mmCIF file of C-alpha atoms and ligand atoms in Angstrom:
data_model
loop_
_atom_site.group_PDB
_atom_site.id
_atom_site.type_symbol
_atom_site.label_atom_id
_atom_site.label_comp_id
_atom_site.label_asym_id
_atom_site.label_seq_id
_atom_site.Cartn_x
_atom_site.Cartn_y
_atom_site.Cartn_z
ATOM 1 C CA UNK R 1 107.896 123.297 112.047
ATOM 2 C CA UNK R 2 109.963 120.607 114.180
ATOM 3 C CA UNK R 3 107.840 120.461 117.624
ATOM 4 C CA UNK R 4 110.886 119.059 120.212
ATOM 5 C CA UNK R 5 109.201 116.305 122.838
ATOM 6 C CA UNK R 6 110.611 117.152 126.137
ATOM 7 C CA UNK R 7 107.474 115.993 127.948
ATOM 8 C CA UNK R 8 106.952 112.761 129.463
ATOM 9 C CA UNK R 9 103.515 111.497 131.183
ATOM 10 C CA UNK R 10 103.897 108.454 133.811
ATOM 11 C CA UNK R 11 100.778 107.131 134.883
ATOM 12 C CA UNK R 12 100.898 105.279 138.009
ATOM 13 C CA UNK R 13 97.928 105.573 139.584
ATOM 14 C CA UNK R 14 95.921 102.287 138.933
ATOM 15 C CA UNK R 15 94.993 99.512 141.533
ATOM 16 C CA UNK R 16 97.328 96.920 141.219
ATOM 17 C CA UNK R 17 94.681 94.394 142.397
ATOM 18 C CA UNK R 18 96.594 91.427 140.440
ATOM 19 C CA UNK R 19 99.549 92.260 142.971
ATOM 20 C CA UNK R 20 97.350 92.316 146.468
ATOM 21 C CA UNK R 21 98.044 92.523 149.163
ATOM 22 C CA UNK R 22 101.488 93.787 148.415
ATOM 23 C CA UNK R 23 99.699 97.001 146.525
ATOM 24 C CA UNK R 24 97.552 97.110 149.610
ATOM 25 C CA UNK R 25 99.469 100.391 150.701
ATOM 26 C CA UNK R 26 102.303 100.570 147.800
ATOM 27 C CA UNK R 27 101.902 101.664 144.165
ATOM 28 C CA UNK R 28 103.009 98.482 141.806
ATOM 29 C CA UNK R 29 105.201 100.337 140.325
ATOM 30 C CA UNK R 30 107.620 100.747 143.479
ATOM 31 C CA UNK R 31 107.787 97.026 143.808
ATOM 32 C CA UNK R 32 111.436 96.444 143.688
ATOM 33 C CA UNK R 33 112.964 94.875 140.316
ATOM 34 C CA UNK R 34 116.313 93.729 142.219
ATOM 35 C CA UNK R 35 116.964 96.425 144.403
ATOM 36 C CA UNK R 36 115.165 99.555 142.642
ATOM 37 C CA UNK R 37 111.444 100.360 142.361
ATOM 38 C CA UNK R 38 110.167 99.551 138.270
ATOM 39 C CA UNK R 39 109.153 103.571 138.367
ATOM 40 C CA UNK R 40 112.476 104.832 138.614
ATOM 41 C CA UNK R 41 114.024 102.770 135.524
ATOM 42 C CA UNK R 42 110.672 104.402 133.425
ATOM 43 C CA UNK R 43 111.703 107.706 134.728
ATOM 44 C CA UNK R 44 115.686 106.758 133.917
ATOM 45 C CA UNK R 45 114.337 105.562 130.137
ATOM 46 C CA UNK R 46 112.400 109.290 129.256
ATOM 47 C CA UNK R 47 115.389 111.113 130.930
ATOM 48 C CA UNK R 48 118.330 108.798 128.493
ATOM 49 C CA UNK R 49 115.702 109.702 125.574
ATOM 50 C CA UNK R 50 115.617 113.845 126.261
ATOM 51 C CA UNK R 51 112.633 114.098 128.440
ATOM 52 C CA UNK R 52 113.561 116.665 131.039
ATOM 53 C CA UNK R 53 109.884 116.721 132.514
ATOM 54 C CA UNK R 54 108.120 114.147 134.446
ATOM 55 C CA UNK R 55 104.542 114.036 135.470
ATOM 56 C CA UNK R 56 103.706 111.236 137.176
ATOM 57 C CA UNK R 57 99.744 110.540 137.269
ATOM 58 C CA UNK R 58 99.298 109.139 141.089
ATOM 59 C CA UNK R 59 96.448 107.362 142.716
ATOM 60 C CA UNK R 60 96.164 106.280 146.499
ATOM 61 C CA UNK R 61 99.557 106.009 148.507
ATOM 62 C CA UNK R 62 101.146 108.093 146.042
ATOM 63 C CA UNK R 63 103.340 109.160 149.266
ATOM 64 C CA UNK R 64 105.592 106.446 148.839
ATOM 65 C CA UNK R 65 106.535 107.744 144.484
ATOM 66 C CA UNK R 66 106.789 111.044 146.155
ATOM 67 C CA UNK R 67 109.179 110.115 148.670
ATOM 68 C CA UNK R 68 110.917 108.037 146.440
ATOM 69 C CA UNK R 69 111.834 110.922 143.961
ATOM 70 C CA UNK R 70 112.552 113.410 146.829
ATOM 71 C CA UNK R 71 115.507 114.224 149.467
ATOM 72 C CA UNK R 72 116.357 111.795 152.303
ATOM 73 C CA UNK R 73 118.015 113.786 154.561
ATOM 74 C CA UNK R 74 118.230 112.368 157.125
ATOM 75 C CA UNK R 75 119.193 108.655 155.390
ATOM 76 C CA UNK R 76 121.775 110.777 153.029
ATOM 77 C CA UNK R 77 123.769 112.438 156.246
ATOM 78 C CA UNK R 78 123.689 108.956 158.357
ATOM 79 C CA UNK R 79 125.271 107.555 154.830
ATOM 80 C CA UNK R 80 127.502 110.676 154.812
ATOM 81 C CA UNK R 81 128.572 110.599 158.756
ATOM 82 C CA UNK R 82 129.364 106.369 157.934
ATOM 83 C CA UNK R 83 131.561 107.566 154.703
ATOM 84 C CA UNK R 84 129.425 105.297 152.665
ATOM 85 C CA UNK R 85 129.663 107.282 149.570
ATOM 86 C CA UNK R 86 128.547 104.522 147.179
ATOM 87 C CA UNK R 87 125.281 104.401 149.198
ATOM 88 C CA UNK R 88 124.466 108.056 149.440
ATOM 89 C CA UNK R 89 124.939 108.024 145.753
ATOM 90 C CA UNK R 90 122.777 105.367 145.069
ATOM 91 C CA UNK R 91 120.034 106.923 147.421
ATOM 92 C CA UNK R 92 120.560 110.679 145.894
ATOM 93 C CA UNK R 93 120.613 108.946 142.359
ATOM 94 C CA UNK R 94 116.660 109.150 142.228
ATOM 95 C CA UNK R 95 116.281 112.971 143.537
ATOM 96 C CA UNK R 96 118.272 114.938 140.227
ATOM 97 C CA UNK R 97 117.073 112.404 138.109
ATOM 98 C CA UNK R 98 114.502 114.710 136.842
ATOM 99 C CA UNK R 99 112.135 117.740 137.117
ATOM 100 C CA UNK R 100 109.031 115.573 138.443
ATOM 101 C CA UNK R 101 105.881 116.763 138.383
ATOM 102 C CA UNK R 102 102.384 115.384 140.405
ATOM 103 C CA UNK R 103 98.597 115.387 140.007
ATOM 104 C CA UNK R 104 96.209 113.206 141.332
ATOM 105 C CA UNK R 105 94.020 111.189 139.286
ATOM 106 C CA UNK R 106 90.720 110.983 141.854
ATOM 107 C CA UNK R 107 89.183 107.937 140.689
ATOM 108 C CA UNK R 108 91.090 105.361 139.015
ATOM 109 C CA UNK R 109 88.351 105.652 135.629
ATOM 110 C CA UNK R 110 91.152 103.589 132.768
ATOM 111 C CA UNK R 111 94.160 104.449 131.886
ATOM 112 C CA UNK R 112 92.318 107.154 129.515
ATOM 113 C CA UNK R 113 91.092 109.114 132.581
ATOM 114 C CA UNK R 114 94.424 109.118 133.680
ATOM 115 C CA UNK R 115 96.590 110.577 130.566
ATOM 116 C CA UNK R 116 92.838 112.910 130.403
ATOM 117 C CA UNK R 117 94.897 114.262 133.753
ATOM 118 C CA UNK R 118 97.855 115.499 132.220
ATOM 119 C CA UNK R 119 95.957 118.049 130.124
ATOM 120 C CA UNK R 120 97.278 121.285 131.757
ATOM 121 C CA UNK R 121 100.628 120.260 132.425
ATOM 122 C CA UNK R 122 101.271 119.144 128.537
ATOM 123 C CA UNK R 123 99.772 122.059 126.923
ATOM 124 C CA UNK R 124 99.871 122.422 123.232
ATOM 125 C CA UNK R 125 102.659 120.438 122.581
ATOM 126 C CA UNK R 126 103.098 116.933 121.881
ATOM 127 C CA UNK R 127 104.903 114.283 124.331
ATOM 128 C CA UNK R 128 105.233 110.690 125.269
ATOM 129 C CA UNK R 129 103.311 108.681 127.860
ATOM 130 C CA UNK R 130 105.584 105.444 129.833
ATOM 131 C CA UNK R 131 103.542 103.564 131.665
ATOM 132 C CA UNK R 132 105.069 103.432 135.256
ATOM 133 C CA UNK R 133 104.968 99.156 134.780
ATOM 134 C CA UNK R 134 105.994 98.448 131.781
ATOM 135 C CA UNK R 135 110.270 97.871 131.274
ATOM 136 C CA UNK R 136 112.280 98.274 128.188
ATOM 137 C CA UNK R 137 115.993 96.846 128.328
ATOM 138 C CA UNK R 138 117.792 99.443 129.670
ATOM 139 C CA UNK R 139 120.235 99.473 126.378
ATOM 140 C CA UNK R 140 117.448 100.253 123.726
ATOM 141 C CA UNK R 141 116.146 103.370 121.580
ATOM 142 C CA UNK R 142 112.960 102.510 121.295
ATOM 143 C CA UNK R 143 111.501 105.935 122.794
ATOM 144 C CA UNK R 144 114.495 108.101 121.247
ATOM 145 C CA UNK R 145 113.331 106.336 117.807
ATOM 146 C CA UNK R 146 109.717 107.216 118.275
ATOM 147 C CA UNK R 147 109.823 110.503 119.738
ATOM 148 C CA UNK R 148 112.055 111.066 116.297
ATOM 149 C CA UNK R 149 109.527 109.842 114.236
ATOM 150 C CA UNK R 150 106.857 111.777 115.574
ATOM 151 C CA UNK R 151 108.844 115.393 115.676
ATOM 152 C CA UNK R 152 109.763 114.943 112.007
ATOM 153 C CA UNK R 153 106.231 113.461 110.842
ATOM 154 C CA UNK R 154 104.045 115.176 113.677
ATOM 155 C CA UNK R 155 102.195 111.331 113.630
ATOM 156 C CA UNK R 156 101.262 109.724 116.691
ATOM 157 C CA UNK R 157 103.616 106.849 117.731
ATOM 158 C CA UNK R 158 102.809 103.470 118.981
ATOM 159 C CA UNK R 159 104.797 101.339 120.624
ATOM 160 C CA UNK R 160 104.109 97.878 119.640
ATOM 161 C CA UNK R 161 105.236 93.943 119.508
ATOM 162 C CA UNK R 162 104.342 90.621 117.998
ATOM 163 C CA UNK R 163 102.855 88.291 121.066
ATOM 164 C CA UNK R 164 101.678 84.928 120.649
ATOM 165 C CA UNK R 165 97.873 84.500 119.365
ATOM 166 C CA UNK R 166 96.699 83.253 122.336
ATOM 167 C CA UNK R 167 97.647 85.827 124.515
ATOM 168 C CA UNK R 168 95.949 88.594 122.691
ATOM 169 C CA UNK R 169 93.302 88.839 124.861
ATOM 170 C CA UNK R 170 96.044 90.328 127.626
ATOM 171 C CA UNK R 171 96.649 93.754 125.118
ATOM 172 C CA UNK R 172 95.162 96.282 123.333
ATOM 173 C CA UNK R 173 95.448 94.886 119.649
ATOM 174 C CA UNK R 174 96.351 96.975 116.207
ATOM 175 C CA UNK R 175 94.433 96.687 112.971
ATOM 176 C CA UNK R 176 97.873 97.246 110.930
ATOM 177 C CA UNK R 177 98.337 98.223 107.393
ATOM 178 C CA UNK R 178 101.158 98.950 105.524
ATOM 179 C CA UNK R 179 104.216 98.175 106.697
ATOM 180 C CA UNK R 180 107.887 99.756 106.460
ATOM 181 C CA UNK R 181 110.548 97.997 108.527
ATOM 182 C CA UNK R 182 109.746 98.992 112.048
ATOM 183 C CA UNK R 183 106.714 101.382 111.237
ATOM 184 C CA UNK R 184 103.513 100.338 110.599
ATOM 185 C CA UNK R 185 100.138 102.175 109.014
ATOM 186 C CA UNK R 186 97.510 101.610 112.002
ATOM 187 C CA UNK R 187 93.715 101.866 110.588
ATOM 188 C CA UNK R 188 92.065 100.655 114.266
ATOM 189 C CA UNK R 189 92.741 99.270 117.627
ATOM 190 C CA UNK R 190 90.780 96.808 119.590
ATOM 191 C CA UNK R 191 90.903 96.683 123.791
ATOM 192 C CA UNK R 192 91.800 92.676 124.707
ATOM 193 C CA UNK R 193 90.180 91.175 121.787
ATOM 194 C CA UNK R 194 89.817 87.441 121.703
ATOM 195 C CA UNK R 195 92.258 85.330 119.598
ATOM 196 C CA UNK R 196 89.399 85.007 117.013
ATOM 197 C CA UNK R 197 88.431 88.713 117.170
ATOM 198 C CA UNK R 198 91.927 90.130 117.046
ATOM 199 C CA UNK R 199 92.521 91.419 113.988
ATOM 200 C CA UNK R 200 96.479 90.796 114.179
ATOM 201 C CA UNK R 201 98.949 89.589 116.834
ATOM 202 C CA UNK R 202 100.334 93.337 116.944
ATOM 203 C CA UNK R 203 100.270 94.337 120.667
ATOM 204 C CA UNK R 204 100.357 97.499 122.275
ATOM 205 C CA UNK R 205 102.824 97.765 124.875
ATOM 206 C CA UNK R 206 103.506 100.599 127.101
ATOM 207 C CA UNK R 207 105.287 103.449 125.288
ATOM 208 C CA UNK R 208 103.867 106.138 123.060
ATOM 209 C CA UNK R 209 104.091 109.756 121.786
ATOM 210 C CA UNK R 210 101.144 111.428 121.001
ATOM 211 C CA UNK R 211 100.251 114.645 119.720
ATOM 212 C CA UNK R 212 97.937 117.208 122.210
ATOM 213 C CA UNK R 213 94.502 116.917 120.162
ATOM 214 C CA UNK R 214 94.486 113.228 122.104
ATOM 215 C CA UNK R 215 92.888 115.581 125.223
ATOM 216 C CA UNK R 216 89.721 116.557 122.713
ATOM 217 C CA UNK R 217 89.356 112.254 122.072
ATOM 218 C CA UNK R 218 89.432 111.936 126.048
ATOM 219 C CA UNK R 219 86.960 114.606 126.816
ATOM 220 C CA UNK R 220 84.276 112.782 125.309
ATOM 221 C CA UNK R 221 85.002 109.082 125.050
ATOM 222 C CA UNK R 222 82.345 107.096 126.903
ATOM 223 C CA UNK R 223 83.711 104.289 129.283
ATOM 224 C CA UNK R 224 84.610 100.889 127.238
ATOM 225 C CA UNK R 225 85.485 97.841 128.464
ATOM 226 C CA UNK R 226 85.573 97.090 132.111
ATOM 227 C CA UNK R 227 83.702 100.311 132.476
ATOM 228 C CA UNK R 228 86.666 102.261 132.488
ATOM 229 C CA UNK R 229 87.743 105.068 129.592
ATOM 230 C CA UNK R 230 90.176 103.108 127.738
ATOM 231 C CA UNK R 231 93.121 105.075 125.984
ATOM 232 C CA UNK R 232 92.614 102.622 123.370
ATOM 233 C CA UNK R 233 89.495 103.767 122.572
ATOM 234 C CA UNK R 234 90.957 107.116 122.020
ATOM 235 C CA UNK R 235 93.655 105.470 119.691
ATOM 236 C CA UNK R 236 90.992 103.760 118.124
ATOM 237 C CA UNK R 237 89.086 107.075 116.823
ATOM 238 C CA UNK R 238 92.426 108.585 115.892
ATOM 239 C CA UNK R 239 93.433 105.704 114.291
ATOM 240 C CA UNK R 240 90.153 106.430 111.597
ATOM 241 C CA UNK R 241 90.620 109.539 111.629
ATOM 242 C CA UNK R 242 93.548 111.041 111.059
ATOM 243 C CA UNK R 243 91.895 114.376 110.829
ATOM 244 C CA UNK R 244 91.135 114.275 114.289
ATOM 245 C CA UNK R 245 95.046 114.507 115.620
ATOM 246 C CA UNK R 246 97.246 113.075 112.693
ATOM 247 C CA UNK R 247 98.151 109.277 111.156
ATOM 248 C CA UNK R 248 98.320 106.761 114.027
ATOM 249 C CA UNK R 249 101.632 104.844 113.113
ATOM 250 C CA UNK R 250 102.872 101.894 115.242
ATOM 251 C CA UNK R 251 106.558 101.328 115.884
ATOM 252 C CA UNK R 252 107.536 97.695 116.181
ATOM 253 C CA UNK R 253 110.099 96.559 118.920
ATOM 254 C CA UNK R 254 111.582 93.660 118.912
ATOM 255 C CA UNK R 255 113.839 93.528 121.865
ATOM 256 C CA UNK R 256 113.141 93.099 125.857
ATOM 257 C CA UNK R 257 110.093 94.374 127.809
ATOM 258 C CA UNK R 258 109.458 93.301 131.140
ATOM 259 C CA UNK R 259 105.888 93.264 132.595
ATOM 260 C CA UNK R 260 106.333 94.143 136.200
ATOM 261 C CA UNK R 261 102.535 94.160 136.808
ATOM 262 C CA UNK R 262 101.781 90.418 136.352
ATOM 263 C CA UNK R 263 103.006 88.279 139.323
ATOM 264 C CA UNK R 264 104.630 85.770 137.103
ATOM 265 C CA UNK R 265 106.292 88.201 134.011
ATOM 266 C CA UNK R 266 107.365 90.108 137.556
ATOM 267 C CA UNK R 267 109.008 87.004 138.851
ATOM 268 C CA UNK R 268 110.897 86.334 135.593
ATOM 269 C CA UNK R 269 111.918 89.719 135.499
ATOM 270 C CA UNK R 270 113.949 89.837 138.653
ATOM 271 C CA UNK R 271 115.069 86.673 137.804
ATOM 272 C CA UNK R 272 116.450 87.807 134.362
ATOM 273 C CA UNK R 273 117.307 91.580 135.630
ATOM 274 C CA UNK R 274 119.162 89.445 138.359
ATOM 275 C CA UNK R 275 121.393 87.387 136.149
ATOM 276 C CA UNK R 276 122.866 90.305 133.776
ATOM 277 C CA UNK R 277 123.860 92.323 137.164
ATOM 278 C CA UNK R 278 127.591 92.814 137.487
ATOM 279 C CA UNK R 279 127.212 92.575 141.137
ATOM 280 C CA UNK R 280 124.760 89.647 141.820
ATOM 281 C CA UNK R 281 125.108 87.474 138.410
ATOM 282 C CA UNK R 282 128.026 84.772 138.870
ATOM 283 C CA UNK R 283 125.969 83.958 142.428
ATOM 284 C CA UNK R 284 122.864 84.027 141.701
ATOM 285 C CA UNK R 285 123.081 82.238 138.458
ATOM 286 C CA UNK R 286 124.856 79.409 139.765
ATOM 287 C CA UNK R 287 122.152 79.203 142.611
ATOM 288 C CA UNK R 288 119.540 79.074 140.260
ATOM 289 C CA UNK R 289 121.306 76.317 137.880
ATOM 290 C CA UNK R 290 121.794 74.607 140.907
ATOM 291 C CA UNK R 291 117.923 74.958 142.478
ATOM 292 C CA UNK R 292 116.736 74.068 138.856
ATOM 293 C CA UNK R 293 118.337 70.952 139.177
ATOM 294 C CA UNK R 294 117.465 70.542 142.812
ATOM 295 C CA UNK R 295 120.953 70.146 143.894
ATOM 296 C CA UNK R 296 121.760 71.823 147.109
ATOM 297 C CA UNK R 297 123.296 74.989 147.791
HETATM 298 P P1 UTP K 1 96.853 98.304 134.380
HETATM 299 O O1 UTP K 1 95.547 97.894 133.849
HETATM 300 O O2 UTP K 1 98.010 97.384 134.214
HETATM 301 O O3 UTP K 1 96.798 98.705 135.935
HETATM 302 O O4 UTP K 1 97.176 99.747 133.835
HETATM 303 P P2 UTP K 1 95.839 98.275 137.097
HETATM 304 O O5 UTP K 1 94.432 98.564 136.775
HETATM 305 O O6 UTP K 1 96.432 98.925 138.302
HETATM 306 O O7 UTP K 1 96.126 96.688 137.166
HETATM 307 P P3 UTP K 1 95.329 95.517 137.895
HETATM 308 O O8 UTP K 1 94.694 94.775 136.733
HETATM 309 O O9 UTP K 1 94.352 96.084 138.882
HETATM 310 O O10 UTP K 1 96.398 94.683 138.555
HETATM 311 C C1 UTP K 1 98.334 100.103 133.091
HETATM 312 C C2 UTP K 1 98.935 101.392 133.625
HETATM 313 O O11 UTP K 1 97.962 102.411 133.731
HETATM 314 C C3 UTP K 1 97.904 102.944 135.034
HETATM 315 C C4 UTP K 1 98.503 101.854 135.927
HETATM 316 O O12 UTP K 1 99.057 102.422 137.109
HETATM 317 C C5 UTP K 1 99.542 101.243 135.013
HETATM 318 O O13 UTP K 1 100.743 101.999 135.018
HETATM 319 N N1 UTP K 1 96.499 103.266 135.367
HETATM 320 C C6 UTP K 1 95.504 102.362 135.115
HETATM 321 C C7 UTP K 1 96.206 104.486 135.924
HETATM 322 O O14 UTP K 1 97.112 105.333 136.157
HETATM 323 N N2 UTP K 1 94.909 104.774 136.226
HETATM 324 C C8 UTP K 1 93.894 103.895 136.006
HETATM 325 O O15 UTP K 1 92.721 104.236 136.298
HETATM 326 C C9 UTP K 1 94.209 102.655 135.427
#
């Protein structure tokens, strides 16, 4: 039996510490990329790929996501008394986006602990998990592809793309095997293994669909690197045992992804997001050729 994904899990509830002070009293993932917080093009992604319901996994200041995803009343009449349609609609863009869900994650344990969190609200059913950081151009199927894949195989989907060898050590890593276009057999993963420990250059990046019995893998997985419970690890055990929850497959993308939680991929995001914008590019791409060059204004 076909089991439709409508579920989608958002964690955004670690520390941010590579982004202090600015995640002193913000999330990371409502720093602005351009002029809207990285969270609310995740939550645009799951809705243009059929996922109806959001449940956002939230740490301290989790006010500020809340907020974000609610009503403004009081902005939207001031923008409705002015007649400035196009900014009410901008502003009540993020409220219908989606049915959006919240739980707390206490501690921040790993990323592990926090999908361990979404337990109750997913049920029996499988769904996807988009971490709240992590970009995908805005034109690309990547999650509609895998959330295919996984309703017509029931596998667990992993989203995953070639990085340099030296920067392996930044990723969870897959131990691949055979290969068929995009999708890959995955026999193992390994949390930020060293370039001589990595046992490819396939990275794990921040999209997957998995199937329920994940939650059983949680339960019990001991803290791994860093001390924290790694959803690696979980993949890991799935991945060599595909009795436990089904075959781990990985699904290799080749387009964009933007990491918005590294100060310097964050700063060539905006730059790049800032370029291909109808409104901003001409300007601000002729500023920067000119800065580049260090001619003036
Ligand atoms: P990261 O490792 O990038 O987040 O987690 P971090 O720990 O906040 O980053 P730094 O290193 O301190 O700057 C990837 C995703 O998992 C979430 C994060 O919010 C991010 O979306 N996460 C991580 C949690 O929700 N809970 C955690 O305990 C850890």
């Amino acid at each position: 039996m076909v089991r439709k994904i409508t579920k989608a899990v958002i964690p955004a509830a670690g520390l941010g510490t590579r982004f202090l002070p600015a995640t002193k009293a913000l999330p990371k993932e409502m720093l602005p990329v351009v002029d809207k917080p990285a969270v609310q093009y995740v939550v645009e992604e799951a809705v243009k790929a059929g996922l109806s319901h959001v449940l956002m996994i939230t740490g301290r200041n989790k006010n500020a996501l809340e907020n974000h995803f609610d009503r403004a009343v009081e902005l939207e009449n001031l923008l409705l008394e002015k007649g400035d349609k196009a900014r009410f609609g901008i502003v009540a863009e993020a409220t219908g986006l989606a049915d959006i869900h919240y739980v707390r994650q206490g501690d921040p344990l790993g990323l592990g602990h926090a999908i361990s969190k979404a337990e109750t609200f997913v049920g029996d059913e499988p769904f996807a998990v988009l971490l709240g950081d992590d970009l995908i151009e805005e034109n690309s199927y990547l999650l509609a592809e895998m959330i295919l894949l996984a309703e017509s195989k029931s596998v667990n989907v992993i989203a995953l793309m070639e990085v340099p060898q030296g920067d392996v050590s930044k990723y969870g890593i897959a131990t691949p095997g055979n290969r068929n276009e995009e999708v890959i057999q995955i026999k193992g993963f390994v949390e930020k293994p060293s370039p001589e420990e990595a046992p490819s250059n396939f990275a794990v990046i921040g999209r997957y669909v998995l199937q329920p019995q994940v939650f059983n893998v949680l339960r019990n997985l001991k803290p791994g690197l860093g001390g924290e419970i790694q959803l690696t690890d979980a993949l890991n055990e799935m991945a060599q045992n595909s009795e436990i929850a089904g075959p781990v497959v990985g699904y290799i993308f080749d387009g964009r992804r933007f990491d918005t939680g590294d100060r310097l991929s964050y700063l060539k995001t905006i730059v790049e997001m800032a370029t291909e914008r109808e409104d901003l590019g001409a300007d601000f791409s002729g500023w920067l050729k000119r800065f580049s060059q260090g001619l003036p204004e």
